[in-house]
Amino acid sequence: MSQLKSLNLLKPSGGLDMKSSSKSKRPLRIITISLGIILAVIIIFWFFDIVLNGMIVDWFENNYMTTYEEYIPDVGKVGIIHRPNWDMLKQLLFVVVIAILFIGMLVVILVSHLYAKSRVRKNTKEIGKMLHDYILSEKDAADIFPENYGDIATQMSEIKAQMRSHEQILKEETARKNDLILYLAHDLKTPLASVIGYLNLLRDERHISEDLQERYLSISLEKAERLEDLINEFFDIARFNLTDISLQYSKINLTRLLEQLAYEFKPMLKEKNLTCNLQIPDDLMLRCDANKIQRAFDNLLRNAVIYSYPDTEVNVTVVRQNDDVVIKFINHGDTISKENLERIFEQFYRLDISRSTSSGGAGLGLAISKRIIELHHGTITASSENDLIEFTVTLPTS
């Protein structure tokens, strides 16, 4: 915003401004136009009087006057009589009237066009200045836009409110992203220190029992896997800013994909003694980008497992509705508040109050799933009540 305000430095500090300069030129412009009109009248008069001398009179007499000789008793002589040819004069008058009307209409159209263009240019400058002042100031629209610009004032108020809202959301997302990077970096130290410590013990203590060696190796492996998860979250944060995502469509068996996904989650399900129930029609086909859809469903199922109560069920149901397929992920867990539901698909947003990354992820899973599903022209919604959490995905089958 400060960059925009610096543009005001371009305005001269002294002398006449643009409006006073324009006003000073108006008398000179009027004098110039008047002299031009006078000069044009003189040239036209000279052309008809000198260059075309006699030609117009001869043309008029030959076409619109009847000339004949007739004896005039009063003077006792034969004279040449000129009488108007009224039929021809009526035709001439009709043509002249039509020509005058046509020329007048053209003049009116031209003047109206020039006037309208001038008014549009003037209004555009006025609106541009008002928009500039409104965007750079903290004033209300009613204080800048006059009453006859009420519609514009209303629209600009809405646009400015949306801009501020988007700016605030961007600031919050950036702050959450920076916080997560700091916490992820901090969390990397703990498992790394554990791995180094246990490996040093295995190297230095030659007479450790096999059971203790197995225990140390298991702990080291667990910490190494945690390191891998944290590093993957770093990659997610880096990749999420890439908006140019292309889809590679193919026809897949959705039933087999979800069955395979549930099988891969068996270790996580076992840790909390969870049961995953699949209710899917046999051989349900879906045209999509298989890798990206699998990632979206992986995020949703992982989210359901992480936030489930122990010893409960995770249900995945699929039904066909006309040309769409509806997939639901339902688990038993703490009811999500309405405020959290409204923000649950924001990037880097996490439900848990704790800042630590030891539980959950970087807050990207649901945001990534939403983007992937929308790229497939689908929708995703979330609802929660009575200790139930439900995510509903709707995708076109073709």
Short mmCIF file of C-alpha atoms in Angstrom, two decimals:
data_model
loop_
_atom_site.label_atom_id
_atom_site.label_comp_id
_atom_site.label_asym_id
_atom_site.label_seq_id
_atom_site.Cartn_x
_atom_site.Cartn_y
_atom_site.Cartn_z
CA MET A 1 0.00 0.00 0.00
CA SER A 2 2.92 2.31 0.69
CA GLN A 3 4.08 1.87 -2.90
CA LEU A 4 0.76 3.10 -4.20
CA LYS A 5 0.82 6.11 -1.93
CA SER A 6 4.24 7.08 -3.24
CA LEU A 7 2.67 7.77 -6.61
CA ASN A 8 1.32 11.03 -5.16
CA LEU A 9 4.88 12.38 -5.29
CA LEU A 10 4.50 12.67 -9.06
CA LYS A 11 2.04 15.56 -8.65
CA PRO A 12 3.73 18.98 -9.06
CA SER A 13 4.02 20.96 -5.87
CA GLY A 14 3.55 24.39 -7.49
CA GLY A 15 1.98 26.12 -10.49
CA LEU A 16 -1.38 25.47 -12.09
CA ASP A 17 -2.92 22.04 -11.74
CA MET A 18 -4.54 20.14 -14.60
CA LYS A 19 -8.00 21.63 -14.08
CA SER A 20 -6.84 25.27 -14.02
CA SER A 21 -4.67 24.65 -17.09
CA SER A 22 -7.64 23.18 -18.95
CA LYS A 23 -9.83 26.16 -18.01
CA SER A 24 -7.20 28.65 -19.23
CA LYS A 25 -7.20 27.01 -22.67
CA ARG A 26 -10.98 27.27 -23.19
CA PRO A 27 -11.12 30.97 -24.36
CA LEU A 28 -8.27 30.37 -26.81
CA ARG A 29 -10.08 27.31 -28.16
CA ILE A 30 -13.34 29.27 -28.64
CA ILE A 31 -11.50 32.09 -30.48
CA THR A 32 -9.76 29.57 -32.74
CA ILE A 33 -13.05 27.83 -33.64
CA SER A 34 -14.78 31.18 -34.34
CA LEU A 35 -11.97 32.33 -36.65
CA GLY A 36 -12.10 28.98 -38.43
CA ILE A 37 -15.85 29.31 -39.06
CA ILE A 38 -15.46 32.89 -40.37
CA LEU A 39 -12.64 31.81 -42.69
CA ALA A 40 -14.72 28.88 -43.99
CA VAL A 41 -17.68 31.21 -44.78
CA ILE A 42 -15.37 33.61 -46.67
CA ILE A 43 -13.87 30.78 -48.73
CA ILE A 44 -17.32 29.34 -49.61
CA PHE A 45 -18.63 32.80 -50.60
CA TRP A 46 -15.53 33.42 -52.75
CA PHE A 47 -15.89 30.02 -54.42
CA PHE A 48 -19.51 30.53 -55.42
CA ASP A 49 -19.11 34.21 -56.33
CA ILE A 50 -15.83 34.11 -58.32
CA VAL A 51 -15.14 30.53 -59.43
CA LEU A 52 -18.73 29.50 -60.17
CA ASN A 53 -19.93 32.94 -61.33
CA GLY A 54 -23.02 32.49 -63.51
CA MET A 55 -22.95 28.69 -63.51
CA ILE A 56 -25.48 28.28 -60.71
CA VAL A 57 -27.80 30.92 -62.19
CA ASP A 58 -27.67 29.25 -65.60
CA TRP A 59 -28.30 25.84 -64.02
CA PHE A 60 -31.29 27.16 -62.08
CA GLU A 61 -32.79 28.92 -65.12
CA ASN A 62 -32.34 25.90 -67.37
CA ASN A 63 -33.93 23.44 -64.94
CA TYR A 64 -36.43 25.37 -62.82
CA MET A 65 -37.50 28.37 -64.95
CA THR A 66 -39.57 28.54 -68.17
CA THR A 67 -38.31 31.19 -70.62
CA TYR A 68 -40.31 32.38 -73.62
CA GLU A 69 -41.00 35.52 -75.73
CA GLU A 70 -44.30 37.37 -75.39
CA TYR A 71 -45.72 40.64 -76.73
CA ILE A 72 -46.27 43.19 -73.97
CA PRO A 73 -49.11 45.57 -74.86
CA ASP A 74 -48.18 48.13 -72.21
CA VAL A 75 -44.80 48.80 -73.76
CA GLY A 76 -45.68 47.74 -77.30
CA LYS A 77 -42.71 45.40 -77.52
CA VAL A 78 -41.89 41.69 -77.43
CA GLY A 79 -40.23 40.77 -74.15
CA ILE A 80 -38.55 37.69 -72.70
CA ILE A 81 -40.66 36.26 -69.88
CA HIS A 82 -39.19 34.06 -67.08
CA ARG A 83 -41.72 32.02 -65.11
CA PRO A 84 -41.01 29.46 -62.40
CA ASN A 85 -41.53 25.79 -63.22
CA TRP A 86 -43.50 24.98 -60.10
CA ASP A 87 -43.43 21.22 -60.58
CA MET A 88 -39.65 21.20 -60.79
CA LEU A 89 -39.36 23.69 -57.91
CA LYS A 90 -41.50 21.44 -55.72
CA GLN A 91 -39.18 18.53 -56.47
CA LEU A 92 -36.15 20.71 -55.71
CA LEU A 93 -37.71 21.91 -52.48
CA PHE A 94 -38.44 18.31 -51.46
CA VAL A 95 -34.85 17.26 -52.17
CA VAL A 96 -33.48 20.29 -50.30
CA VAL A 97 -35.67 19.59 -47.26
CA ILE A 98 -34.63 15.92 -47.24
CA ALA A 99 -30.97 16.92 -47.61
CA ILE A 100 -31.26 19.47 -44.77
CA LEU A 101 -32.97 16.91 -42.53
CA PHE A 102 -30.35 14.27 -43.36
CA ILE A 103 -27.44 16.65 -42.80
CA GLY A 104 -29.08 17.93 -39.63
CA MET A 105 -29.52 14.39 -38.38
CA LEU A 106 -25.86 13.62 -39.11
CA VAL A 107 -24.82 16.79 -37.30
CA VAL A 108 -26.99 15.90 -34.30
CA ILE A 109 -25.58 12.36 -34.21
CA LEU A 110 -22.01 13.63 -34.54
CA VAL A 111 -22.47 16.29 -31.87
CA SER A 112 -24.22 13.81 -29.57
CA HIS A 113 -21.44 11.29 -30.08
CA LEU A 114 -18.72 13.84 -29.40
CA TYR A 115 -20.59 15.16 -26.37
CA ALA A 116 -21.20 11.67 -25.02
CA LYS A 117 -17.56 10.76 -25.62
CA SER A 118 -16.48 13.90 -23.81
CA ARG A 119 -18.82 13.13 -20.90
CA VAL A 120 -17.61 9.53 -20.72
CA ARG A 121 -14.00 10.69 -20.69
CA LYS A 122 -14.78 13.20 -17.98
CA ASN A 123 -16.76 10.69 -15.91
CA THR A 124 -14.01 8.10 -16.34
CA LYS A 125 -11.43 10.53 -14.99
CA GLU A 126 -13.69 11.43 -12.09
CA ILE A 127 -14.41 7.80 -11.25
CA GLY A 128 -10.74 6.88 -11.61
CA LYS A 129 -9.75 9.61 -9.17
CA MET A 130 -12.46 8.59 -6.72
CA LEU A 131 -11.43 4.92 -6.95
CA HIS A 132 -7.79 5.87 -6.42
CA ASP A 133 -8.66 7.99 -3.38
CA TYR A 134 -10.96 5.32 -1.96
CA ILE A 135 -8.47 2.45 -2.31
CA LEU A 136 -5.61 4.42 -0.74
CA SER A 137 -7.64 5.92 2.08
CA GLU A 138 -9.43 4.56 5.11
CA LYS A 139 -12.55 6.63 4.41
CA ASP A 140 -15.97 5.12 3.83
CA ALA A 141 -17.27 4.96 0.27
CA ALA A 142 -20.06 7.40 1.12
CA ASP A 143 -17.46 10.03 2.03
CA ILE A 144 -15.78 9.85 -1.39
CA PHE A 145 -18.48 8.89 -3.91
CA PRO A 146 -21.38 11.35 -4.46
CA GLU A 147 -24.99 10.19 -4.25
CA ASN A 148 -25.32 9.64 -8.01
CA TYR A 149 -22.52 7.04 -7.76
CA GLY A 150 -24.35 5.02 -5.13
CA ASP A 151 -24.16 1.71 -7.04
CA ILE A 152 -20.42 2.09 -7.62
CA ALA A 153 -19.91 2.99 -3.96
CA THR A 154 -21.74 -0.15 -2.85
CA GLN A 155 -19.77 -2.39 -5.20
CA MET A 156 -16.46 -0.84 -4.20
CA SER A 157 -17.29 -1.30 -0.52
CA GLU A 158 -17.90 -4.99 -1.14
CA ILE A 159 -14.71 -5.34 -3.22
CA LYS A 160 -12.63 -3.57 -0.58
CA ALA A 161 -14.10 -5.77 2.15
CA GLN A 162 -13.26 -8.88 0.11
CA MET A 163 -9.73 -7.61 -0.50
CA ARG A 164 -9.21 -7.04 3.21
CA SER A 165 -10.66 -10.46 4.01
CA HIS A 166 -8.37 -12.18 1.49
CA GLU A 167 -5.41 -10.19 2.76
CA GLN A 168 -6.17 -11.25 6.32
CA ILE A 169 -6.54 -14.90 5.30
CA LEU A 170 -3.23 -14.74 3.43
CA LYS A 171 -1.51 -13.24 6.47
CA GLU A 172 -2.92 -15.96 8.72
CA GLU A 173 -1.90 -18.71 6.30
CA THR A 174 1.61 -17.27 6.01
CA ALA A 175 1.90 -17.02 9.78
CA ARG A 176 0.70 -20.61 10.24
CA LYS A 177 3.09 -21.80 7.54
CA ASN A 178 6.05 -20.03 9.14
CA ASP A 179 5.11 -21.38 12.57
CA LEU A 180 4.85 -24.91 11.22
CA ILE A 181 8.26 -24.68 9.57
CA LEU A 182 9.74 -23.59 12.90
CA TYR A 183 8.00 -26.37 14.82
CA LEU A 184 8.88 -28.98 12.21
CA ALA A 185 12.51 -27.89 12.36
CA HIS A 186 12.40 -28.13 16.15
CA ASP A 187 10.71 -31.54 16.05
CA LEU A 188 13.39 -32.84 13.70
CA LYS A 189 15.97 -32.53 16.46
CA THR A 190 14.29 -34.95 18.88
CA PRO A 191 14.09 -38.10 16.72
CA LEU A 192 17.44 -37.29 15.11
CA ALA A 193 19.11 -37.03 18.52
CA SER A 194 17.50 -40.33 19.56
CA VAL A 195 18.71 -42.13 16.43
CA ILE A 196 22.25 -40.81 16.90
CA GLY A 197 22.22 -41.72 20.60
CA TYR A 198 21.05 -45.31 20.14
CA LEU A 199 23.43 -45.89 17.22
CA ASN A 200 26.31 -44.64 19.35
CA LEU A 201 25.28 -47.06 22.10
CA LEU A 202 25.23 -49.95 19.64
CA ARG A 203 28.66 -48.96 18.35
CA ASP A 204 30.30 -48.33 21.72
CA GLU A 205 28.72 -51.07 23.85
CA ARG A 206 30.05 -54.32 22.38
CA HIS A 207 28.50 -56.62 24.99
CA ILE A 208 24.84 -55.52 24.84
CA SER A 209 22.38 -58.40 24.92
CA GLU A 210 20.50 -59.32 21.77
CA ASP A 211 17.19 -58.27 23.35
CA LEU A 212 18.57 -54.84 24.16
CA GLN A 213 20.10 -54.53 20.70
CA GLU A 214 16.73 -55.40 19.18
CA ARG A 215 15.04 -52.81 21.39
CA TYR A 216 17.55 -50.09 20.46
CA LEU A 217 17.22 -50.92 16.76
CA SER A 218 13.41 -50.82 16.98
CA ILE A 219 13.48 -47.43 18.67
CA SER A 220 15.98 -46.10 16.11
CA LEU A 221 13.81 -47.38 13.27
CA GLU A 222 10.72 -45.77 14.80
CA LYS A 223 12.52 -42.44 15.17
CA ALA A 224 13.88 -42.68 11.61
CA GLU A 225 10.35 -43.24 10.30
CA ARG A 226 9.23 -40.17 12.25
CA LEU A 227 12.04 -38.22 10.59
CA GLU A 228 10.79 -39.41 7.20
CA ASP A 229 7.27 -38.20 8.02
CA LEU A 230 8.56 -34.78 9.06
CA ILE A 231 10.66 -34.45 5.90
CA ASN A 232 7.62 -35.39 3.80
CA GLU A 233 5.68 -32.62 5.55
CA PHE A 234 8.42 -30.18 4.57
CA PHE A 235 8.00 -31.28 0.95
CA ASP A 236 4.23 -30.86 1.23
CA ILE A 237 4.67 -27.28 2.42
CA ALA A 238 7.05 -26.51 -0.46
CA ARG A 239 4.89 -28.20 -3.12
CA PHE A 240 1.59 -26.76 -2.00
CA ASN A 241 2.39 -23.36 -3.50
CA LEU A 242 2.60 -24.89 -6.99
CA THR A 243 -0.76 -24.09 -8.58
CA ASP A 244 -0.05 -25.48 -12.05
CA ILE A 245 -1.45 -28.98 -11.51
CA SER A 246 -2.30 -31.08 -14.56
CA LEU A 247 -4.47 -34.18 -14.43
CA GLN A 248 -3.74 -37.44 -16.23
CA TYR A 249 -7.16 -39.02 -16.68
CA SER A 250 -7.70 -42.76 -16.88
CA LYS A 251 -10.49 -45.17 -16.05
CA ILE A 252 -9.91 -46.91 -12.71
CA ASN A 253 -11.69 -49.44 -10.52
CA LEU A 254 -12.69 -47.32 -7.52
CA THR A 255 -13.68 -50.39 -5.53
CA ARG A 256 -10.19 -51.91 -5.81
CA LEU A 257 -8.51 -48.57 -5.05
CA LEU A 258 -10.38 -48.12 -1.75
CA GLU A 259 -9.87 -51.77 -0.76
CA GLN A 260 -6.13 -51.42 -1.36
CA LEU A 261 -6.06 -48.17 0.61
CA ALA A 262 -7.83 -49.75 3.60
CA TYR A 263 -5.36 -52.65 3.52
CA GLU A 264 -2.39 -50.25 3.63
CA PHE A 265 -3.83 -48.62 6.76
CA LYS A 266 -3.99 -51.87 8.75
CA PRO A 267 -0.93 -51.03 10.91
CA MET A 268 -2.38 -47.62 11.88
CA LEU A 269 -5.79 -49.17 12.53
CA LYS A 270 -4.23 -51.84 14.72
CA GLU A 271 -2.44 -49.29 16.91
CA LYS A 272 -5.81 -47.87 18.06
CA ASN A 273 -7.74 -51.13 17.73
CA LEU A 274 -9.91 -49.63 14.98
CA THR A 275 -12.04 -51.46 12.43
CA CYS A 276 -12.39 -50.15 8.88
CA ASN A 277 -15.69 -51.08 7.24
CA LEU A 278 -16.05 -50.70 3.47
CA GLN A 279 -19.48 -50.52 1.85
CA ILE A 280 -18.74 -50.26 -1.87
CA PRO A 281 -20.52 -51.62 -4.95
CA ASP A 282 -18.55 -54.24 -6.86
CA ASP A 283 -16.33 -53.01 -9.69
CA LEU A 284 -17.40 -49.35 -9.57
CA MET A 285 -15.51 -47.52 -12.33
CA LEU A 286 -14.36 -43.90 -12.16
CA ARG A 287 -12.58 -41.69 -14.71
CA CYS A 288 -9.97 -39.62 -12.87
CA ASP A 289 -6.29 -39.05 -12.20
CA ALA A 290 -5.61 -42.22 -10.21
CA ASN A 291 -2.55 -40.98 -8.32
CA LYS A 292 -4.10 -37.71 -7.22
CA ILE A 293 -7.45 -39.25 -6.25
CA GLN A 294 -5.59 -41.90 -4.26
CA ARG A 295 -3.72 -39.16 -2.43
CA ALA A 296 -6.95 -37.28 -1.67
CA PHE A 297 -8.59 -40.42 -0.25
CA ASP A 298 -5.40 -41.30 1.62
CA ASN A 299 -5.51 -37.92 3.37
CA LEU A 300 -9.19 -38.35 4.27
CA LEU A 301 -8.77 -41.89 5.61
CA ARG A 302 -5.62 -40.90 7.52
CA ASN A 303 -7.49 -37.98 9.05
CA ALA A 304 -10.32 -40.32 10.10
CA VAL A 305 -7.88 -42.74 11.75
CA ILE A 306 -5.89 -40.03 13.58
CA TYR A 307 -8.98 -38.35 15.06
CA SER A 308 -10.90 -41.55 15.93
CA TYR A 309 -11.56 -42.77 19.44
CA PRO A 310 -9.78 -46.06 20.21
CA ASP A 311 -11.83 -49.26 19.81
CA THR A 312 -14.26 -47.69 17.32
CA GLU A 313 -15.10 -48.06 13.63
CA VAL A 314 -14.10 -46.09 10.55
CA ASN A 315 -16.75 -46.43 7.85
CA VAL A 316 -16.19 -45.79 4.15
CA THR A 317 -19.37 -45.89 2.06
CA VAL A 318 -19.77 -45.39 -1.67
CA VAL A 319 -23.07 -44.94 -3.52
CA ARG A 320 -23.90 -44.03 -7.10
CA GLN A 321 -26.24 -41.07 -7.69
CA ASN A 322 -27.14 -40.55 -11.34
CA ASP A 323 -23.88 -39.51 -13.06
CA ASP A 324 -22.02 -38.95 -9.77
CA VAL A 325 -20.42 -41.13 -7.15
CA VAL A 326 -20.64 -40.15 -3.46
CA ILE A 327 -17.90 -41.32 -1.08
CA LYS A 328 -18.25 -40.81 2.68
CA PHE A 329 -15.56 -41.19 5.36
CA ILE A 330 -17.15 -41.46 8.82
CA ASN A 331 -15.38 -41.91 12.15
CA HIS A 332 -16.14 -41.58 15.87
CA GLY A 333 -14.26 -38.69 17.48
CA ASP A 334 -14.58 -35.38 19.27
CA THR A 335 -17.29 -33.24 17.70
CA ILE A 336 -15.77 -30.48 15.57
CA SER A 337 -17.13 -27.02 16.31
CA LYS A 338 -18.88 -24.97 13.66
CA GLU A 339 -16.01 -22.45 13.67
CA ASN A 340 -13.45 -25.18 12.99
CA LEU A 341 -15.62 -26.76 10.29
CA GLU A 342 -15.69 -23.45 8.42
CA ARG A 343 -11.88 -23.37 8.32
CA ILE A 344 -11.06 -27.06 8.20
CA PHE A 345 -10.07 -26.98 4.50
CA GLU A 346 -7.73 -23.99 4.87
CA GLN A 347 -4.08 -24.72 4.23
CA PHE A 348 -1.88 -25.12 7.32
CA TYR A 349 -4.96 -25.20 9.56
CA ARG A 350 -4.97 -27.86 12.27
CA LEU A 351 -7.70 -28.87 14.67
CA ASP A 352 -5.46 -29.61 17.62
CA ILE A 353 -4.71 -26.66 19.86
CA SER A 354 -1.17 -27.85 20.49
CA ARG A 355 1.43 -26.32 18.19
CA SER A 356 3.50 -29.48 18.19
CA THR A 357 3.67 -31.57 15.03
CA SER A 358 4.01 -34.79 16.95
CA SER A 359 0.34 -35.48 16.33
CA GLY A 360 -1.34 -34.81 13.03
CA GLY A 361 0.51 -33.22 10.13
CA ALA A 362 1.28 -29.83 8.70
CA GLY A 363 -2.38 -29.01 8.22
CA LEU A 364 -2.19 -29.59 4.48
CA GLY A 365 -3.94 -32.93 4.01
CA LEU A 366 -7.52 -31.69 3.82
CA ALA A 367 -6.56 -28.59 1.82
CA ILE A 368 -4.75 -30.77 -0.73
CA SER A 369 -7.69 -33.19 -0.89
CA LYS A 370 -10.09 -30.31 -1.52
CA ARG A 371 -7.94 -28.93 -4.33
CA ILE A 372 -7.61 -32.34 -6.01
CA ILE A 373 -11.34 -33.02 -5.80
CA GLU A 374 -12.24 -29.58 -7.16
CA LEU A 375 -9.82 -30.09 -10.05
CA HIS A 376 -11.93 -33.16 -10.89
CA HIS A 377 -15.04 -30.91 -10.87
CA GLY A 378 -16.20 -32.49 -7.62
CA THR A 379 -17.12 -31.21 -4.17
CA ILE A 380 -16.14 -32.02 -0.60
CA THR A 381 -17.97 -31.09 2.60
CA ALA A 382 -17.46 -31.76 6.30
CA SER A 383 -20.00 -32.18 9.11
CA SER A 384 -19.80 -33.20 12.75
CA GLU A 385 -22.26 -33.85 15.57
CA ASN A 386 -22.75 -36.28 18.44
CA ASP A 387 -19.12 -37.46 18.36
CA LEU A 388 -19.32 -38.29 14.66
CA ILE A 389 -17.12 -36.75 11.95
CA GLU A 390 -18.17 -37.12 8.32
CA PHE A 391 -16.46 -36.05 5.10
CA THR A 392 -18.54 -36.34 1.92
CA VAL A 393 -16.93 -36.35 -1.52
CA THR A 394 -18.98 -36.10 -4.72
CA LEU A 395 -17.27 -36.84 -8.04
CA PRO A 396 -18.54 -37.15 -11.61
CA THR A 397 -18.02 -40.68 -12.89
CA SER A 398 -16.93 -39.46 -16.33
#
